[in-house]
Amino acid sequence: MKLKKYLIAGTAIAALSALALTGCSSSGSAGSSGGGTSLTVAKPDGAGVLSTQINNPFIGTGSGMSLAYDRMIYEPLAMVNPVGKNETTPWLASKVEWNSDYTQLTVTPRKDVKWNDGKPFTADDIVFTFTLIKNTPALDLGGLKLSGIEKDGDDVVMRFSESKFVKQGDVLQVPIVPEHQWKGIADPTKDPVKDAIGTGPYTIKSFSSQGVVLSARSDYWGGKVPVATLKYLEYNDNTGLLRALQSKEADWAQIFITDYQTNFVDKDPKHNVFWGANVLSPDMILVNTTKAPFNDVAFRKAVNMVVDRKAHAEKARSNAGPELKNVTGIPQPTGDQYIAPEYKDKNFTVDVDGAKKILTDAGYTWKGGALIDPSGNPVSFTLQDPQGWNDYVTGIQLVATQVKSTLGADAKVATPDADTWFSNMATGNFDAALHWSGSGSNPWHIYDDVMNGAYLEQASGGKVSDNFGRYDNPEATALLKQYAQASDDAARTDALNKIQKIFVEDVPAIPIGTHPQLAEYNTRTFTGWPSESDQYATADPTQPSAVQVLMNLKPVK
């Protein structure tokens, strides 16, 4: 589904219900909403996250964003759903309207909203927040390229230097901060903002190395908050968090669980739910196109033809999401509407004979079963992913085995620590790696991540922020820009069809599996969670829509 040009909120928003989180002291009233009920939200990132209290929503590594309790304090103008019908739900805005080419956004602020210190939320807060981002490039995490913002009567009008069609979520889901507090902050990129003043349904009650506790507000604009207390806890790893979910110590989380049916759902089959929301984001083997062997399109094609996607879904992902089938790399059924007509019925198959013919035609040979490249050298490469990322490590082990057994290439596996791996990806110090791709309400993000040469032009200190495989195709770059700046669906469809053709024929990356947004929760005390049958949002507690999920909950009677 395409995002609608005109998006208007109904007046029934007050009927939404809310989740309560535990946290540290903050100004504002914390009422008796939720009737004493509580939920525990957990992450597996280690106790270090709780060593320093950082409630600044623009610091992604701070405690507030890492644990995601900031999602319950700072709210966006609207929620953009990456699943279901890709609908937009106005939030702090009662109405949002884009012009025809998505270079201008008109926002109507919701009335009768108060910050948790009792002061009114106004259009000035929206203008201040986006002006702050405009004037502080380090805060422009979504690359908004805002060219102007002003009040127009009761509305706020924003203008952008390029179309925001593909980045509507980046604009609409910016956390809005209060001008009366933030105008006194000298450096918004570093200030921890200990006093978290937001419009959300919770305030911080306590912060310690043991966790964060949030209390529900009694004066929340969205109505009664269904959960009185939210408790945010950190565990050292997935194993520790899984035990907490199994023992009912934790209620809501987002982790990968090997054999989730046995290890989580079956522990309480009546209440435990594991849902992988199938968003438009495949996992891909990113290949370094600047060095052998992946600088040769023939070799990229051959590897693409021997990867077993069914085995990946079953063994690496424990069937947490559907198998990736279409040759465009677009997950289905979420992305069916975007697949180019010529690829509608073209699915991946394991074709070893076809792969060997491509290699033979390109001058490759075999000696003693080992693959030899056209210059006479044995073909060798290393796949790398961080140690401890069990699903990703299993994924590259499967690919290495498949490539070695079918093509005779010497495929190795390395598991550096996460910091080293992230650095290797940014600097190009790798042959191949299993990596997620960008996601949004259309497939542009998938291809932008692996085909956009603009990232190479923006490289700083030898590091790139995307297109880690350093694929350089001016036609693909131009088409991605054409799609992003198109003023109508016909032009976007034409550009996307051509992008898919380049992706299929030139194999800049090798898609191998879907990358659902995972979540675990239980229905022991609350119902109303998003699910496969009710995809109003993902159930991931780290996403902007977490507050939407919370307010949709209803206590079990």
Coordinates of C-alpha atoms in Angstrom, one line a residue:
M1 CA 0.0 0.0 0.0
K2 CA 1.2 3.5 -0.8
L3 CA 1.2 6.1 2.0
K4 CA -1.7 8.4 1.6
K5 CA -1.1 12.0 0.7
Y6 CA -3.7 13.3 3.1
L7 CA -3.7 11.8 6.6
I8 CA -6.2 12.9 9.2
A9 CA -6.6 11.7 12.7
G10 CA -10.0 10.9 14.2
T11 CA -11.2 12.2 17.6
A12 CA -11.3 8.8 19.1
I13 CA -7.6 8.9 20.0
A14 CA -8.5 9.3 23.7
A15 CA -9.9 5.8 23.7
L16 CA -6.4 4.4 23.3
S17 CA -5.0 2.6 26.3
A18 CA -1.4 2.7 27.5
L19 CA 1.6 0.7 28.9
A20 CA 3.5 1.8 32.0
L21 CA 7.4 1.7 32.2
T22 CA 9.7 2.1 35.2
G23 CA 12.2 5.0 35.3
C24 CA 13.9 7.9 37.0
S25 CA 12.7 11.0 38.6
S26 CA 11.1 13.7 36.4
S27 CA 8.9 16.6 36.9
G28 CA 5.2 16.1 36.2
S29 CA 2.4 14.1 37.8
A30 CA 2.2 10.4 37.9
G31 CA -1.3 9.3 38.6
S32 CA -3.1 6.1 39.4
S33 CA -3.8 5.1 35.8
G34 CA -3.6 1.4 35.2
G35 CA -4.9 0.4 38.6
G36 CA -1.6 -0.8 40.0
T37 CA -0.7 -3.0 37.0
S38 CA 2.8 -3.3 35.6
L39 CA 4.8 -4.7 32.7
T40 CA 8.5 -5.4 32.5
V41 CA 10.3 -4.5 29.3
A42 CA 13.8 -6.0 28.8
K43 CA 16.8 -5.7 26.5
P44 CA 19.9 -8.0 26.2
D45 CA 22.6 -5.3 25.9
G46 CA 24.4 -5.6 29.3
A47 CA 24.4 -3.6 32.5
G48 CA 26.7 -0.9 31.0
V49 CA 23.7 0.7 29.5
L50 CA 22.5 1.6 33.0
S51 CA 25.8 3.1 34.2
T52 CA 24.8 6.6 33.2
Q53 CA 21.4 8.1 32.9
I54 CA 21.0 9.8 29.5
N55 CA 17.4 10.7 28.5
N56 CA 18.4 12.7 25.4
P57 CA 16.3 11.2 22.6
F58 CA 18.9 12.3 20.0
I59 CA 21.7 10.2 21.6
G60 CA 21.0 6.7 20.2
T61 CA 23.5 5.0 22.6
G62 CA 22.1 6.7 25.7
S63 CA 20.1 4.7 28.3
G64 CA 16.8 6.2 27.1
M65 CA 17.1 5.2 23.5
S66 CA 19.1 2.0 24.1
L67 CA 16.5 0.6 26.6
A68 CA 13.8 2.5 24.6
Y69 CA 12.0 4.0 27.7
D70 CA 12.4 7.3 25.9
R71 CA 9.6 6.1 23.5
M72 CA 7.2 6.4 26.4
I73 CA 8.3 10.0 27.2
Y74 CA 9.0 11.8 23.9
E75 CA 6.4 11.4 21.2
P76 CA 6.4 12.0 17.4
L77 CA 4.0 13.9 15.2
A78 CA 2.7 10.6 13.7
M79 CA 3.4 6.8 13.5
V80 CA 4.2 5.2 10.1
N81 CA 3.4 1.5 10.1
P82 CA 6.0 -0.7 8.3
V83 CA 3.6 -3.6 8.2
G84 CA -0.1 -4.1 7.6
K85 CA -1.5 -1.4 5.3
N86 CA 1.6 1.0 5.8
E87 CA -0.9 3.5 7.2
T88 CA 0.1 6.7 9.0
T89 CA -1.5 7.5 12.4
P90 CA -1.3 11.1 13.4
W91 CA -0.1 11.4 17.0
L92 CA 1.0 14.8 18.4
A93 CA -0.4 16.1 15.2
S94 CA -4.1 15.9 14.6
K95 CA -3.5 16.1 10.9
V96 CA -0.5 15.9 8.5
E97 CA -0.6 16.8 4.8
W98 CA 2.1 16.5 2.2
N99 CA 2.1 18.4 -1.1
S100 CA 2.1 16.5 -4.4
D101 CA 5.9 16.1 -4.6
Y102 CA 6.5 15.6 -0.9
T103 CA 8.7 18.7 -0.5
Q104 CA 6.3 20.4 1.9
L105 CA 4.5 19.1 5.0
T106 CA 1.7 20.9 6.8
V107 CA 1.1 19.8 10.4
T108 CA -1.8 20.7 12.6
P109 CA -0.7 20.3 16.3
R110 CA -3.1 18.4 18.5
K111 CA -4.9 20.6 21.0
D112 CA -5.0 20.2 24.8
V113 CA -1.7 18.3 25.0
K114 CA 0.5 19.1 28.0
W115 CA 4.1 18.4 28.8
N116 CA 4.6 16.3 31.9
D117 CA 5.6 19.4 33.8
G118 CA 2.2 20.9 33.2
K119 CA 3.1 23.4 30.5
P120 CA 1.1 23.3 27.2
F121 CA 2.4 21.7 24.0
T122 CA 2.2 24.2 21.1
A123 CA 3.1 24.7 17.5
D124 CA 6.2 26.5 18.8
D125 CA 7.6 23.3 20.2
I126 CA 7.3 21.7 16.8
V127 CA 9.0 24.7 15.1
F128 CA 11.7 24.6 17.8
T129 CA 12.5 20.9 17.5
F130 CA 12.8 20.9 13.7
T131 CA 14.8 24.2 13.7
L132 CA 17.1 22.6 16.3
I133 CA 17.7 19.7 13.9
K134 CA 18.1 22.0 10.9
N135 CA 20.7 24.1 12.7
T136 CA 22.5 21.1 14.3
P137 CA 23.6 18.7 11.6
A138 CA 24.7 16.1 14.1
L139 CA 21.0 15.8 15.2
D140 CA 19.8 15.3 11.6
L141 CA 19.9 11.5 12.0
G142 CA 17.4 10.9 9.2
G143 CA 18.9 13.3 6.7
L144 CA 15.9 15.5 6.6
K145 CA 17.4 18.3 4.6
L146 CA 14.9 20.8 6.0
S147 CA 15.1 24.1 4.1
G148 CA 12.5 26.1 6.1
I149 CA 9.9 25.9 8.8
E150 CA 7.3 28.4 10.0
K151 CA 3.9 28.8 11.6
D152 CA 0.9 29.4 9.4
G153 CA -2.0 30.2 11.6
D154 CA -2.7 27.2 13.8
D155 CA -0.5 25.0 11.5
V156 CA 3.2 24.4 11.0
V157 CA 4.6 24.3 7.5
M158 CA 7.9 22.5 6.7
R159 CA 9.8 22.7 3.4
F160 CA 12.5 20.3 2.3
S161 CA 15.2 20.6 -0.3
E162 CA 14.2 17.3 -1.8
S163 CA 11.2 14.9 -1.9
K164 CA 10.6 13.1 1.4
F165 CA 8.3 10.4 -0.1
V166 CA 10.8 7.7 0.8
K167 CA 11.5 9.2 4.2
Q168 CA 8.1 10.2 5.5
G169 CA 8.8 8.1 8.6
D170 CA 12.1 9.9 9.3
V171 CA 10.2 13.2 9.3
L172 CA 7.0 12.2 11.1
Q173 CA 8.7 10.1 13.8
V174 CA 11.1 12.7 15.1
P175 CA 10.7 13.0 18.9
I176 CA 9.4 16.4 19.8
V177 CA 11.1 18.2 22.6
P178 CA 9.9 21.2 24.7
E179 CA 11.2 24.6 23.7
H180 CA 11.0 25.9 27.3
Q181 CA 13.5 23.4 28.5
W182 CA 15.7 22.8 25.4
K183 CA 16.3 26.4 24.5
G184 CA 18.6 26.5 27.6
I185 CA 20.6 23.4 26.6
A186 CA 24.0 24.5 25.3
D187 CA 24.9 21.4 23.4
P188 CA 21.9 19.2 22.5
T189 CA 24.2 16.6 21.0
K190 CA 25.8 15.8 24.4
D191 CA 23.6 17.0 27.2
P192 CA 22.1 13.9 29.1
V193 CA 18.9 15.8 29.8
K194 CA 18.4 14.3 33.3
D195 CA 15.0 15.9 33.6
A196 CA 13.0 14.2 30.9
I197 CA 10.1 16.4 30.0
G198 CA 7.9 14.9 27.4
T199 CA 4.3 14.6 26.2
G200 CA 4.2 10.8 26.6
P201 CA 2.1 8.8 29.0
Y202 CA 5.0 8.2 31.5
T203 CA 7.5 9.9 33.7
I204 CA 10.6 8.5 35.2
K205 CA 10.1 7.4 38.8
S206 CA 13.6 5.9 39.4
F207 CA 16.8 5.1 37.6
S208 CA 19.5 2.8 38.9
S209 CA 22.0 0.2 37.8
Q210 CA 19.2 -2.3 38.5
G211 CA 16.8 -0.8 36.0
V212 CA 14.5 2.1 35.2
V213 CA 10.9 2.5 36.4
L214 CA 8.3 4.7 34.8
S215 CA 5.0 5.8 36.3
A216 CA 1.9 6.5 34.3
R217 CA 0.6 10.0 34.1
S218 CA -3.0 10.8 35.2
D219 CA -3.2 13.8 32.8
Y220 CA -2.1 12.1 29.6
W221 CA -3.7 13.7 26.5
G222 CA -4.5 10.2 25.1
G223 CA -6.7 9.2 27.9
K224 CA -6.3 6.6 30.7
V225 CA -3.0 4.8 30.6
P226 CA -3.8 1.0 31.0
V227 CA -0.5 0.1 32.7
A228 CA 0.5 1.9 35.9
T229 CA 4.1 1.0 35.9
L230 CA 6.7 0.0 33.3
K231 CA 9.9 -1.6 34.4
Y232 CA 12.9 -1.6 32.0
L233 CA 15.6 -4.2 32.8
E234 CA 18.9 -5.1 31.1
Y235 CA 20.3 -8.6 30.7
N236 CA 23.8 -9.6 29.7
D237 CA 22.8 -11.5 26.6
N238 CA 20.0 -13.2 24.7
T239 CA 20.3 -16.3 26.9
G240 CA 19.8 -14.3 30.1
L241 CA 16.8 -12.5 28.6
L242 CA 15.3 -15.7 27.3
R243 CA 15.4 -17.2 30.8
A244 CA 13.6 -14.1 32.1
L245 CA 10.9 -14.5 29.5
Q246 CA 10.6 -18.2 30.3
S247 CA 10.4 -17.5 34.1
K248 CA 7.8 -14.7 33.6
E249 CA 10.3 -12.2 35.0
A250 CA 10.1 -10.2 31.7
D251 CA 6.9 -9.5 29.7
W252 CA 8.0 -7.6 26.6
A253 CA 11.2 -7.9 24.6
Q254 CA 12.8 -8.1 21.2
I255 CA 15.4 -10.9 20.8
F256 CA 16.1 -13.7 18.4
I257 CA 15.2 -17.1 19.9
T258 CA 16.4 -20.3 18.4
D259 CA 13.5 -22.7 18.1
Y260 CA 11.1 -20.0 19.6
Q261 CA 8.2 -22.4 19.6
T262 CA 9.9 -24.9 22.0
N263 CA 12.0 -22.4 23.9
F264 CA 9.4 -19.7 24.5
V265 CA 5.9 -20.2 23.2
D266 CA 5.5 -23.8 24.5
K267 CA 6.5 -22.6 28.0
D268 CA 3.1 -21.0 28.3
P269 CA 1.2 -21.8 25.0
K270 CA -1.9 -20.1 26.2
H271 CA -0.2 -16.7 26.7
N272 CA 3.3 -16.5 25.3
V273 CA 3.5 -14.9 21.8
F274 CA 6.4 -14.6 19.4
W275 CA 5.8 -12.5 16.4
G276 CA 8.2 -11.7 13.6
A277 CA 6.6 -8.8 11.7
N278 CA 7.5 -9.2 8.1
V279 CA 8.7 -5.8 7.1
L280 CA 10.3 -4.7 3.8
S281 CA 13.8 -5.6 4.9
P282 CA 15.7 -8.7 3.7
D283 CA 19.0 -10.0 5.2
M284 CA 21.7 -10.0 2.5
I285 CA 25.2 -11.2 2.1
L286 CA 26.9 -7.9 1.5
V287 CA 29.9 -8.4 -0.8
N288 CA 32.9 -6.2 -1.3
T289 CA 32.6 -5.3 -5.0
T290 CA 36.0 -3.6 -5.1
K291 CA 38.1 -6.7 -4.6
A292 CA 38.3 -10.3 -5.8
P293 CA 36.4 -12.5 -5.9
F294 CA 33.3 -10.4 -5.6
N295 CA 34.4 -7.7 -8.0
D296 CA 33.4 -10.2 -10.7
V297 CA 29.7 -10.3 -11.5
A298 CA 30.0 -13.9 -12.7
F299 CA 31.1 -15.0 -9.3
R300 CA 28.4 -13.0 -7.6
K301 CA 25.8 -14.6 -9.8
A302 CA 27.1 -18.1 -9.2
V303 CA 27.0 -17.7 -5.4
N304 CA 23.6 -16.2 -5.6
M305 CA 22.4 -19.4 -7.5
V306 CA 23.7 -21.9 -4.9
V307 CA 22.5 -20.3 -1.7
D308 CA 19.8 -22.4 -0.1
R309 CA 17.2 -19.9 1.2
K310 CA 14.9 -22.6 2.6
A311 CA 17.7 -23.9 4.8
H312 CA 18.5 -20.4 5.9
A313 CA 14.9 -19.8 7.0
E314 CA 14.8 -23.1 8.9
K315 CA 18.2 -23.4 10.4
A316 CA 19.5 -19.8 10.9
R317 CA 16.2 -18.1 11.6
S318 CA 14.2 -20.9 13.1
N319 CA 11.3 -20.0 10.8
A320 CA 10.9 -16.7 12.6
G321 CA 9.9 -15.2 9.3
P322 CA 8.9 -16.5 5.9
E323 CA 11.4 -17.8 3.4
L324 CA 12.7 -15.2 1.0
K325 CA 11.7 -16.4 -2.4
N326 CA 11.5 -13.7 -5.0
V327 CA 14.7 -12.9 -7.0
T328 CA 14.2 -9.2 -6.4
G329 CA 14.9 -9.7 -2.7
I330 CA 11.6 -8.1 -1.8
P331 CA 10.0 -9.9 1.2
Q332 CA 6.5 -11.4 0.5
P333 CA 3.6 -11.0 0.9
T334 CA 4.4 -7.5 2.4
G335 CA 6.0 -6.3 -0.8
D336 CA 4.0 -8.2 -3.5
Q337 CA 2.6 -4.9 -4.9
Y338 CA 6.1 -3.6 -5.6
I339 CA 7.6 -6.5 -7.5
A340 CA 8.2 -5.7 -11.2
P341 CA 5.9 -7.5 -13.6
E342 CA 8.8 -9.4 -15.2
Y343 CA 9.8 -10.9 -11.8
K344 CA 6.4 -11.6 -10.3
D345 CA 6.8 -15.3 -10.7
K346 CA 10.6 -15.6 -10.6
N347 CA 11.7 -17.3 -7.5
F348 CA 15.1 -18.4 -6.2
T349 CA 16.1 -22.0 -6.9
V350 CA 19.3 -23.8 -6.1
D351 CA 20.9 -24.3 -9.5
V352 CA 24.4 -25.7 -9.2
D353 CA 24.8 -26.7 -12.8
G354 CA 23.6 -23.2 -13.9
A355 CA 26.1 -21.6 -11.6
K356 CA 29.0 -23.7 -12.9
K357 CA 28.1 -22.8 -16.5
I358 CA 28.3 -19.1 -15.7
L359 CA 31.7 -19.6 -14.1
T360 CA 33.0 -21.7 -16.9
D361 CA 31.8 -19.2 -19.5
A362 CA 33.6 -16.5 -17.5
G363 CA 36.9 -18.4 -17.6
Y364 CA 36.9 -20.2 -14.3
T365 CA 38.2 -23.8 -14.0
W366 CA 38.5 -26.4 -11.3
K367 CA 41.6 -28.2 -10.1
G368 CA 41.2 -31.1 -7.7
G369 CA 37.7 -29.8 -6.9
A370 CA 39.0 -26.3 -6.0
L371 CA 37.6 -23.4 -8.0
I372 CA 40.3 -21.5 -10.0
D373 CA 39.7 -17.9 -11.2
P374 CA 40.5 -16.8 -14.8
S375 CA 44.0 -15.6 -13.7
G376 CA 44.9 -19.0 -12.3
N377 CA 44.4 -18.3 -8.6
P378 CA 42.3 -20.4 -6.2
V379 CA 39.1 -18.6 -5.2
S380 CA 39.0 -17.8 -1.5
F381 CA 37.0 -15.4 0.6
T382 CA 35.9 -14.9 4.2
L383 CA 32.4 -14.3 5.6
Q384 CA 32.3 -12.4 8.8
D385 CA 29.7 -11.5 11.5
P386 CA 30.1 -10.8 15.2
Q387 CA 30.6 -13.6 17.7
G388 CA 27.4 -14.2 19.7
W389 CA 25.0 -13.2 16.9
N390 CA 23.9 -16.8 16.7
D391 CA 21.4 -16.4 13.8
Y392 CA 23.8 -14.4 11.7
V393 CA 26.8 -16.7 12.4
T394 CA 24.7 -19.7 11.6
G395 CA 23.7 -18.0 8.4
I396 CA 27.2 -17.4 7.2
Q397 CA 28.3 -20.9 8.2
L398 CA 25.5 -22.3 6.0
V399 CA 26.5 -20.1 3.1
A400 CA 30.2 -21.0 3.4
T401 CA 29.3 -24.7 3.5
Q402 CA 27.0 -24.4 0.5
V403 CA 29.5 -22.4 -1.6
K404 CA 32.4 -24.7 -0.7
S405 CA 30.5 -27.9 -1.4
T406 CA 28.9 -26.8 -4.7
L407 CA 31.4 -24.5 -6.3
G408 CA 34.7 -25.5 -4.7
A409 CA 35.5 -22.0 -3.5
D410 CA 37.5 -21.8 -0.2
A411 CA 34.8 -20.0 1.9
K412 CA 35.9 -19.3 5.4
V413 CA 34.0 -17.9 8.5
A414 CA 35.3 -15.3 10.9
T415 CA 33.6 -14.0 14.1
P416 CA 35.2 -10.8 15.3
D417 CA 33.7 -8.7 18.2
A418 CA 30.9 -6.4 17.3
D419 CA 33.0 -3.2 17.4
T420 CA 35.6 -4.6 15.1
W421 CA 32.9 -5.9 12.7
F422 CA 31.1 -2.5 12.5
S423 CA 34.5 -0.8 11.8
N424 CA 35.3 -3.4 9.1
M425 CA 32.0 -2.8 7.4
A426 CA 32.5 1.0 7.4
T427 CA 36.0 0.8 6.1
G428 CA 35.6 -1.9 3.6
N429 CA 37.9 -4.3 5.5
F430 CA 35.8 -7.4 4.5
D431 CA 35.0 -9.9 1.7
A432 CA 31.5 -10.7 2.6
A433 CA 29.1 -10.4 5.6
L434 CA 25.5 -11.1 6.5
H435 CA 23.8 -7.8 7.2
W436 CA 20.3 -6.4 7.4
S437 CA 19.0 -3.9 5.0
G438 CA 17.0 -0.7 5.5
S439 CA 13.3 -0.9 5.8
G440 CA 10.4 1.5 5.2
S441 CA 7.0 1.6 3.7
N442 CA 8.4 0.9 0.2
P443 CA 11.4 -1.1 -1.1
W444 CA 13.5 1.9 -1.9
H445 CA 15.3 1.5 1.3
I446 CA 16.3 -2.1 0.4
Y447 CA 18.1 -1.0 -2.7
D448 CA 19.4 2.3 -1.4
D449 CA 21.4 0.4 1.2
V450 CA 23.3 -1.6 -1.3
M451 CA 23.2 0.3 -4.6
N452 CA 23.4 4.0 -4.0
G453 CA 26.7 5.5 -5.1
A454 CA 25.9 8.7 -3.2
Y455 CA 27.2 7.0 0.0
L456 CA 30.6 6.6 -1.6
E457 CA 30.8 10.3 -2.4
Q458 CA 29.9 11.1 1.2
A459 CA 32.6 8.8 2.6
S460 CA 34.5 10.4 5.5
G461 CA 37.9 9.2 6.6
G462 CA 37.5 6.1 4.3
K463 CA 34.3 5.2 6.0
V464 CA 30.8 4.9 4.5
S465 CA 27.5 4.9 6.3
D466 CA 25.8 2.6 3.8
N467 CA 26.5 0.7 0.6
F468 CA 29.2 -1.1 2.5
G469 CA 29.9 -3.2 -0.5
R470 CA 30.9 -0.1 -2.4
Y471 CA 28.8 -0.9 -5.4
D472 CA 29.3 1.9 -7.9
N473 CA 26.7 2.1 -10.7
P474 CA 25.8 5.6 -11.9
E475 CA 22.6 4.3 -13.5
A476 CA 21.4 2.7 -10.3
T477 CA 22.3 5.8 -8.3
A478 CA 20.3 8.0 -10.7
L479 CA 17.3 5.7 -10.6
L480 CA 17.3 5.7 -6.8
K481 CA 17.3 9.5 -6.8
Q482 CA 14.6 9.5 -9.5
Y483 CA 12.4 7.3 -7.4
A484 CA 12.9 9.4 -4.3
Q485 CA 12.1 12.6 -6.1
A486 CA 9.3 11.5 -8.3
S487 CA 6.0 13.4 -8.1
D488 CA 3.6 10.5 -8.9
D489 CA 3.2 6.8 -8.5
A490 CA 3.8 6.0 -12.2
A491 CA 7.2 7.6 -12.2
R492 CA 8.1 5.8 -9.0
T493 CA 7.0 2.5 -10.4
D494 CA 9.0 2.9 -13.6
A495 CA 12.1 3.8 -11.6
L496 CA 11.7 0.9 -9.2
N497 CA 11.2 -1.6 -12.0
K498 CA 14.5 -0.6 -13.5
I499 CA 16.2 -0.7 -10.2
Q500 CA 15.0 -4.3 -9.7
K501 CA 16.4 -5.3 -13.1
I502 CA 19.8 -4.0 -12.2
F503 CA 19.7 -5.7 -8.8
V504 CA 18.7 -9.0 -10.4
E505 CA 21.2 -8.9 -13.3
D506 CA 24.2 -7.3 -11.5
V507 CA 23.8 -8.9 -8.0
P508 CA 25.3 -6.0 -6.0
A509 CA 24.4 -8.0 -2.9
I510 CA 23.0 -11.5 -2.3
P511 CA 19.6 -11.6 -0.5
I512 CA 19.1 -14.7 1.5
G513 CA 16.4 -14.2 4.1
T514 CA 13.6 -12.1 5.5
H515 CA 14.5 -9.8 8.4
P516 CA 11.3 -9.5 10.5
Q517 CA 11.0 -7.1 13.4
L518 CA 10.9 -9.6 16.2
A519 CA 9.0 -9.3 19.5
E520 CA 8.0 -11.4 22.5
Y521 CA 5.1 -10.7 24.8
N522 CA 2.5 -12.5 26.8
T523 CA -1.3 -12.0 27.2
R524 CA -1.5 -12.9 30.9
T525 CA -2.5 -9.5 32.0
F526 CA -3.1 -7.5 28.8
T527 CA -4.6 -8.0 25.4
G528 CA -4.6 -5.8 22.4
W529 CA -1.1 -6.5 21.2
P530 CA -0.3 -6.3 17.5
S531 CA 0.0 -9.7 15.8
E532 CA -0.1 -11.4 12.5
S533 CA -3.9 -11.0 12.4
D534 CA -3.8 -7.4 13.7
Q535 CA -0.9 -5.6 12.1
Y536 CA -1.6 -2.1 13.3
A537 CA 2.1 -1.8 14.3
T538 CA 5.1 -4.1 15.0
A539 CA 5.4 -5.4 18.5
D540 CA 9.0 -4.4 18.8
P541 CA 9.3 -2.3 22.1
T542 CA 12.2 -0.3 20.7
Q543 CA 10.3 1.3 17.9
P544 CA 8.5 4.7 17.9
S545 CA 5.2 2.8 17.8
A546 CA 5.9 1.2 21.2
V547 CA 3.7 3.9 22.8
Q548 CA 1.0 3.2 20.3
V549 CA 1.1 -0.4 21.2
L550 CA 1.0 0.4 24.9
M551 CA -2.1 2.6 24.5
N552 CA -3.8 -0.1 22.6
L553 CA -3.5 -2.6 25.5
K554 CA -6.5 -3.7 27.6
P555 CA -6.3 -5.3 31.0
V556 CA -7.5 -8.9 31.2
K557 CA -10.6 -9.1 33.3

